[in-house]
Short mmCIF file of C-alpha atoms in Angstrom, two decimals:
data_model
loop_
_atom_site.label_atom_id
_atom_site.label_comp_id
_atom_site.label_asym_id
_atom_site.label_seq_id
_atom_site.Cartn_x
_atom_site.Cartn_y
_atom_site.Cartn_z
CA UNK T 1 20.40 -1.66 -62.08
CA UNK T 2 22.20 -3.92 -59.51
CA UNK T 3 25.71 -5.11 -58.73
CA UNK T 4 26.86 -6.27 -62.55
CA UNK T 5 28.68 -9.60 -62.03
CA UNK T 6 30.22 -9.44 -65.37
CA UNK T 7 29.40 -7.25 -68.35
CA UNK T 8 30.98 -8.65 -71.69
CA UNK T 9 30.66 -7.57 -75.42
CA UNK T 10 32.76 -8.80 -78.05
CA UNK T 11 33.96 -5.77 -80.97
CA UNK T 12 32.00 -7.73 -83.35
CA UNK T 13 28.64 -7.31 -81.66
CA UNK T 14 25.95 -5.63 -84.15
CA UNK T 15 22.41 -4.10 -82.75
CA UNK T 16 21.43 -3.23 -86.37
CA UNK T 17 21.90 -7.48 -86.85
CA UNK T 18 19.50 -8.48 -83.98
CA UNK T 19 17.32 -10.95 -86.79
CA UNK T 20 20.60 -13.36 -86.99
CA UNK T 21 20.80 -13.09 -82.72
CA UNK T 22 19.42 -15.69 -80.07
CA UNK T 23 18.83 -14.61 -76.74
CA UNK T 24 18.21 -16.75 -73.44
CA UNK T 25 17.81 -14.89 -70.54
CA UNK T 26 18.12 -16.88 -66.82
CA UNK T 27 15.54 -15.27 -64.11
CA UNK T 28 17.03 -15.83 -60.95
CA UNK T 29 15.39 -14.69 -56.97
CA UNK T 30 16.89 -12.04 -57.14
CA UNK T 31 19.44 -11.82 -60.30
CA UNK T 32 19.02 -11.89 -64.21
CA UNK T 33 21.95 -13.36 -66.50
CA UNK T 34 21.77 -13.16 -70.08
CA UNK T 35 24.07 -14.87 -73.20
CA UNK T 36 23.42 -13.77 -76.86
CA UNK T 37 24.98 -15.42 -79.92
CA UNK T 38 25.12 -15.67 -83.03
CA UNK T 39 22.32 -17.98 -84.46
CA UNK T 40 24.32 -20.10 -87.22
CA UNK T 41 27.48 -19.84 -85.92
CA UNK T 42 27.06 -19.89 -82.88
CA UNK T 43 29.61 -17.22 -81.58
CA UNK T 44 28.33 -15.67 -78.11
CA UNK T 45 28.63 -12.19 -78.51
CA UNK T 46 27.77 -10.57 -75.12
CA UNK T 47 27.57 -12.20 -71.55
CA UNK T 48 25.84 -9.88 -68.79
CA UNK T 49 24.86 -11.33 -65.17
CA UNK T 50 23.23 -8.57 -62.53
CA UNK T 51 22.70 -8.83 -59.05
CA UNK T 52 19.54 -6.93 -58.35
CA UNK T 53 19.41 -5.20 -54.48
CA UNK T 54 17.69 -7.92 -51.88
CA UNK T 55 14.63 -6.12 -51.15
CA UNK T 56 11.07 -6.53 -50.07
CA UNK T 57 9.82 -4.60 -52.88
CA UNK T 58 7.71 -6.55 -55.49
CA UNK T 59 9.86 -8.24 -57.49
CA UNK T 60 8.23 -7.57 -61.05
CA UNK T 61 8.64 -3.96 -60.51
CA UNK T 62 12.15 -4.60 -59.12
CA UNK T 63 13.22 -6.52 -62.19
CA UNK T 64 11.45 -4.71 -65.22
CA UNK T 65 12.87 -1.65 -63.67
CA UNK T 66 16.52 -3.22 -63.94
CA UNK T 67 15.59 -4.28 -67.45
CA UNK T 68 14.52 -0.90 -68.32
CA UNK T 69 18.15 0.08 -67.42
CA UNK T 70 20.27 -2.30 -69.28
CA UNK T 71 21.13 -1.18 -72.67
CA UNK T 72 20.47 -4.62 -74.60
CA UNK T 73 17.46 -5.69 -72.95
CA UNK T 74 15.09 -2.42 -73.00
CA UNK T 75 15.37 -2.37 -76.71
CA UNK T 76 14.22 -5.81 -76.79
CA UNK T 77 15.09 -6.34 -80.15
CA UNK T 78 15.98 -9.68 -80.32
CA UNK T 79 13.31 -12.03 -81.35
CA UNK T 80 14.71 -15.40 -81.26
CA UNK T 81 14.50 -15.58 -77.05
CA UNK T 82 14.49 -17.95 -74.59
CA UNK T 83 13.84 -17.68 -70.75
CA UNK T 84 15.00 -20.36 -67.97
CA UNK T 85 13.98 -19.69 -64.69
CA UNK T 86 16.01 -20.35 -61.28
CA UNK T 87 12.70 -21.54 -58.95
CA UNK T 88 13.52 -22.64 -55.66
CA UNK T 89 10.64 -25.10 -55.71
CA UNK T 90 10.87 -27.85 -57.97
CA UNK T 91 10.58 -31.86 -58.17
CA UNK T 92 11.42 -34.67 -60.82
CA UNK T 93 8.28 -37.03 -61.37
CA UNK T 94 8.57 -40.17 -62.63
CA UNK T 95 6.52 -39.71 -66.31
CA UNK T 96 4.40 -42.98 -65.48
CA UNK T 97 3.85 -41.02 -61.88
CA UNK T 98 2.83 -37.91 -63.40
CA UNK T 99 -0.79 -36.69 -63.74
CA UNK T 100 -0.87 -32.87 -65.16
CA UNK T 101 -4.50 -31.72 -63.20
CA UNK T 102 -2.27 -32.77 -59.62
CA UNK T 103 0.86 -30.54 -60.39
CA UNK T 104 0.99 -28.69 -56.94
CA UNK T 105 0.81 -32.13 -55.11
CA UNK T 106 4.19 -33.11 -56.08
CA UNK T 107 5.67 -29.43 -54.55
CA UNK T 108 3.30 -29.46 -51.06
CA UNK T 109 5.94 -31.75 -49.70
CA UNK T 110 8.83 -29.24 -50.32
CA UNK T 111 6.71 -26.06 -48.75
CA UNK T 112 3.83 -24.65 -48.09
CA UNK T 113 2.83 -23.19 -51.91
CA UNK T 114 1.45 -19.44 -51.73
CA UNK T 115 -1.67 -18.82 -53.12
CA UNK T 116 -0.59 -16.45 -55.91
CA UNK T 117 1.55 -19.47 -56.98
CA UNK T 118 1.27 -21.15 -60.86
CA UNK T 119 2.55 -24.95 -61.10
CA UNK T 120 4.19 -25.60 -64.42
CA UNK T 121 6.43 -28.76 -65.65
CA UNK T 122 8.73 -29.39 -68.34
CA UNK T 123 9.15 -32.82 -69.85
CA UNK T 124 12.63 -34.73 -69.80
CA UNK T 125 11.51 -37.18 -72.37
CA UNK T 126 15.52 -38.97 -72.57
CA UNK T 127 14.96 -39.56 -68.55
CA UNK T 128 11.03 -40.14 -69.00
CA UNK T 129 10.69 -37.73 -66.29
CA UNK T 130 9.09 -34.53 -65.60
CA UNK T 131 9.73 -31.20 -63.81
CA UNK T 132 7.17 -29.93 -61.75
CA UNK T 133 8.06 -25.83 -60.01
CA UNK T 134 6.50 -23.13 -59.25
CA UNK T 135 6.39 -19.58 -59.92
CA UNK T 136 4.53 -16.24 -58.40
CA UNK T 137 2.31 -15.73 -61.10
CA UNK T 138 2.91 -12.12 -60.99
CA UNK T 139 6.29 -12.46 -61.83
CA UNK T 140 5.88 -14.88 -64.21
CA UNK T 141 3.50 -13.09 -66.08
CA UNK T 142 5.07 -9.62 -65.90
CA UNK T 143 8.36 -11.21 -67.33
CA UNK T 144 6.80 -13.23 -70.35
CA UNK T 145 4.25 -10.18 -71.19
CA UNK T 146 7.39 -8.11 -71.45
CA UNK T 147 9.62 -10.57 -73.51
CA UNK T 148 7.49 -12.80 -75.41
CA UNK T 149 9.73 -15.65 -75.62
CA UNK T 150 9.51 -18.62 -77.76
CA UNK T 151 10.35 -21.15 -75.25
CA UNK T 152 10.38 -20.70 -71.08
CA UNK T 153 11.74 -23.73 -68.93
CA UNK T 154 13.36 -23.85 -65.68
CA UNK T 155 16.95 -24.10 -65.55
CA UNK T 156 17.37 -27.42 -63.98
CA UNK T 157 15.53 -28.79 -66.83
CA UNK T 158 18.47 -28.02 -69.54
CA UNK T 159 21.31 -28.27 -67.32
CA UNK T 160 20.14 -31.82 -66.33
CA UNK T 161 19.09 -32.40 -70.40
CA UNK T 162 22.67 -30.85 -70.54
CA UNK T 163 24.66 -33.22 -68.34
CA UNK T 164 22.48 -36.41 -69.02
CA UNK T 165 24.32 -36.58 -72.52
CA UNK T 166 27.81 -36.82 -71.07
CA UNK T 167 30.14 -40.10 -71.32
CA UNK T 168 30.19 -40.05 -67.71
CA UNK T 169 26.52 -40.11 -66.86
CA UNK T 170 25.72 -42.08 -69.53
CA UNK T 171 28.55 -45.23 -68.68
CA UNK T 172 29.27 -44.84 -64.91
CA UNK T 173 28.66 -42.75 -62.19
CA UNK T 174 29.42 -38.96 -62.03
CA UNK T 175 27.77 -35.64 -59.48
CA UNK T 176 27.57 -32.39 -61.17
CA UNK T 177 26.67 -29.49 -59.01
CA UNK T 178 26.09 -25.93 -60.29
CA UNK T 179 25.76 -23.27 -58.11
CA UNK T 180 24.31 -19.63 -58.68
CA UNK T 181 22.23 -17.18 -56.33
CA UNK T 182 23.65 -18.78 -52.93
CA UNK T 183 21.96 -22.01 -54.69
CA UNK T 184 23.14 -25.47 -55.43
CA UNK T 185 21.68 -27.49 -58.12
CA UNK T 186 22.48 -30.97 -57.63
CA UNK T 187 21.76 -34.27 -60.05
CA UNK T 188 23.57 -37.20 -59.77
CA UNK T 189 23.58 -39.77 -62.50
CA UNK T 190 24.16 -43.79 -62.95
CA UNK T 191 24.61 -45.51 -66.40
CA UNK T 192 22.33 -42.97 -68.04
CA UNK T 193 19.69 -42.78 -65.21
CA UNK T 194 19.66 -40.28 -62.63
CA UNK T 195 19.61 -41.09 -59.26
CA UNK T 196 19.10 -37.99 -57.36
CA UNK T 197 18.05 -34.20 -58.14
CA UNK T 198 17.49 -31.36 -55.61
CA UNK T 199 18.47 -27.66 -55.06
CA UNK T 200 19.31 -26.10 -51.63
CA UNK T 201 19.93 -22.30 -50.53
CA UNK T 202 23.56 -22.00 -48.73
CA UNK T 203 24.45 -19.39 -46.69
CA UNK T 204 28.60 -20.67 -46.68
CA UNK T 205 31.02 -22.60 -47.82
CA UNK T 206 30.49 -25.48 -45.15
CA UNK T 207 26.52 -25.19 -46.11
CA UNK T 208 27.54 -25.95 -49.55
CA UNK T 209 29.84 -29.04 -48.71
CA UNK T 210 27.11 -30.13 -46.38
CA UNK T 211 23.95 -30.47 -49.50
CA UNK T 212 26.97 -32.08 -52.21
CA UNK T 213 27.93 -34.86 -49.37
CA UNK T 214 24.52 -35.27 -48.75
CA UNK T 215 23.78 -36.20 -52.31
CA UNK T 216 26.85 -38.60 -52.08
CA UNK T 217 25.37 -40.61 -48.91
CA UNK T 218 21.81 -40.53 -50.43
CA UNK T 219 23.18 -42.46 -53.55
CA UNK T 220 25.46 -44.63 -51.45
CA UNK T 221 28.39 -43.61 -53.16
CA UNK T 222 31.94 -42.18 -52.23
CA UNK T 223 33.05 -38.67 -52.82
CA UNK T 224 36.63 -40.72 -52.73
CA UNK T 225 35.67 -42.69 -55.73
CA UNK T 226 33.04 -41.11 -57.55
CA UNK T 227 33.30 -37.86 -59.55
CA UNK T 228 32.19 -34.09 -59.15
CA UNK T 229 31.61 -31.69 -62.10
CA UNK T 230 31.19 -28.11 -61.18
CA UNK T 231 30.05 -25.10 -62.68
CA UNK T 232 28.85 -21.88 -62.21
CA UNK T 233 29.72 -18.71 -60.60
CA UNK T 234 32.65 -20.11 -58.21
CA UNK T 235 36.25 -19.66 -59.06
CA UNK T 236 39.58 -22.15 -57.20
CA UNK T 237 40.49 -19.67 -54.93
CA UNK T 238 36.19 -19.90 -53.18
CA UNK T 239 35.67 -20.59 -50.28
CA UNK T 240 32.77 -23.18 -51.36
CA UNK T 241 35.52 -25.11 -53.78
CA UNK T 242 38.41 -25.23 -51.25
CA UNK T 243 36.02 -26.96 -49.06
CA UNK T 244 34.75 -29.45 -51.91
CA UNK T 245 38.72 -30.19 -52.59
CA UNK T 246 38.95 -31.49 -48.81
CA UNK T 247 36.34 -34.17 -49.43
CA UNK T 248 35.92 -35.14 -53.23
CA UNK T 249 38.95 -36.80 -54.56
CA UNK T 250 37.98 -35.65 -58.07
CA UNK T 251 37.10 -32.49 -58.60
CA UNK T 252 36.72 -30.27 -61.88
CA UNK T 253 35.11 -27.86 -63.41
CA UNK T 254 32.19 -28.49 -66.33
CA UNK T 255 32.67 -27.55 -69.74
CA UNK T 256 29.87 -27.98 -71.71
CA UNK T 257 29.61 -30.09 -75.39
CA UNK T 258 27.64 -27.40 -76.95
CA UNK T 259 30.76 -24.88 -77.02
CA UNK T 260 32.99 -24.69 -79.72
CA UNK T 261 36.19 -23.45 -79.25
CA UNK T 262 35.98 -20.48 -82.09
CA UNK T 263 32.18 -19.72 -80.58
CA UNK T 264 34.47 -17.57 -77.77
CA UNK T 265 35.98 -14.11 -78.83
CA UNK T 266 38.53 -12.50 -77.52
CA UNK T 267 37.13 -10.57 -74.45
CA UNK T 268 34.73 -13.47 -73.53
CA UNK T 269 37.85 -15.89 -73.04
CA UNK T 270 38.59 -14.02 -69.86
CA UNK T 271 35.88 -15.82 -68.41
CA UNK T 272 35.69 -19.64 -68.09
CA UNK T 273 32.75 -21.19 -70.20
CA UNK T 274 31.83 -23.33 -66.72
CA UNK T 275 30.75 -20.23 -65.16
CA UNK T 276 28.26 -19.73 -67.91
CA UNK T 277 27.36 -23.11 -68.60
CA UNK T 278 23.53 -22.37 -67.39
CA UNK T 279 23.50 -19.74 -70.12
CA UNK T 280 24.33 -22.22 -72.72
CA UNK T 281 22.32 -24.78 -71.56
CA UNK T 282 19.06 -22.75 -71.91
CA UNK T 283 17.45 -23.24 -75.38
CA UNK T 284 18.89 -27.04 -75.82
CA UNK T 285 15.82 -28.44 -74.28
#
């Protein structure tokens, strides 16, 4: 199946109760995460992230083979699913910008698009924005024929939905940067407006430092004065946050609003809700 990342299933954890379940699954380039909880109260049950082997085999067959091995997801049982994906090509539009027949026009300045590539957006209606990626259409389509889920976004869509709503971005100036995959998403906001949004591919720590700084300068703003919220799978003792420390005066980790403390059992408390926060982002759209 892969390298699993972490593998976590609370005692309480029913298959035979799957109708009263939510799952939302995050399809990364080459990694799949998954949270399930408990629909009304919200409990997360089991937490599962998988590193798939970097290949040059086709990816569908790569992934549905992995999915075919985990335990939870070949049963598919689950109805009440959601799927983010983790699309290295993507753009905010301005909504008053955006025209829906001219969707691969607003990627053709990040790369050169494939021609096996589908253009999709998702609407940010609270930033009157939209977000414009793409995705190999085999891929996509192998994954959504195989899950059916209600809803499909890309991640960047509910973690910026997600962080949009906080005191901080909403009254002053605040960076979050999430980072997953040997990726960095990056959005920084001003009194409820954001200012910038991008993701970059790292290969180290100093790569890393290099794309949050940048984001600094291109705002104009201080990493002495100005806060950074991080999340994702990066611990204290990284290499990626002891260089952040360095620079950015203040520095913490992201906990995210739509947690509540008794939605965490006892074996999922070994794991900081920040690394996560993707997971629980997905859906809130």
């Amino acid at each position: 199946m892969g390298l699993v990342k972490y593998n976590i299933t609370e005692r309480d954890f029913d298959r035979t109760k799957s109708d009263q379940y939510e799952l939302s699954i995050l399809f990364g380039v080459d990694s799949f995460a998954y949270l399930i909880r408990q629909e009304q109260s919200r409990r997360i049950l089991a937490f599962r992230s998988v590193e798939l082997p970097k290949s040059n085999g086709d990816y569908s067959q790569k992934m549905l083979r992995a999915v075919q091995e985990d335990d939870i997801l070949r049963l598919n049982l689950i109805r009440q699913l959601h799927i983010a994906w983790m699309s290295p090509v993507c753009s905010l539009v301005p909504e008053r910008l955006y025209n829906p027949e001219a969707k691969s026009t607003y990627l053709k300045h990040l790369t050169e698009l494939p021609s096996d590539f589908e253009c999709l957006a998702d609407q940010l209606p609270q930033l009157d924005t939209r977000l414009v990626y793409g995705m190999p259409v085999n891929k996509r389509d192998a994954i959504v024929r195989r899950f059916s889920p209600r809803a499909e976004h890309h991640i960047s869509t509910s973690l910026i939905t997600e962080w949009a709503k906080t005191p901080g971005a909403q009254n002053d100036r605040v960076v979050f940067a999430h980072f997953r995959d040997s990726r960095v998403l990056i959005a920084c906001f001003e009194q409820g407006q954001i200012k910038f949004f991008n993701t970059f591919g790292y290969q180290d720590a100093k790569d890393a430092l290099y794309f949050v700084i940048l984001a600094y300068r291109q705002c104009v703003w201080s990493p002495i004065k100005i806060p950074l919220y991080l999340s994702g799978e990066l611990t204290e003792d990284s290499a990626v946050y002891r260089q952040l420390y360095r620079f950015v005066k203040t520095l913490s980790f992201y906990h995210s609003s739509s947690l509540q403390i008794q939605a965490v059992g006892p074996a999922l408390k070994s794991v900081p809700s920040y690394v996560f926060a993707d997971l629980l982002s997905i859906g809130r759209v």
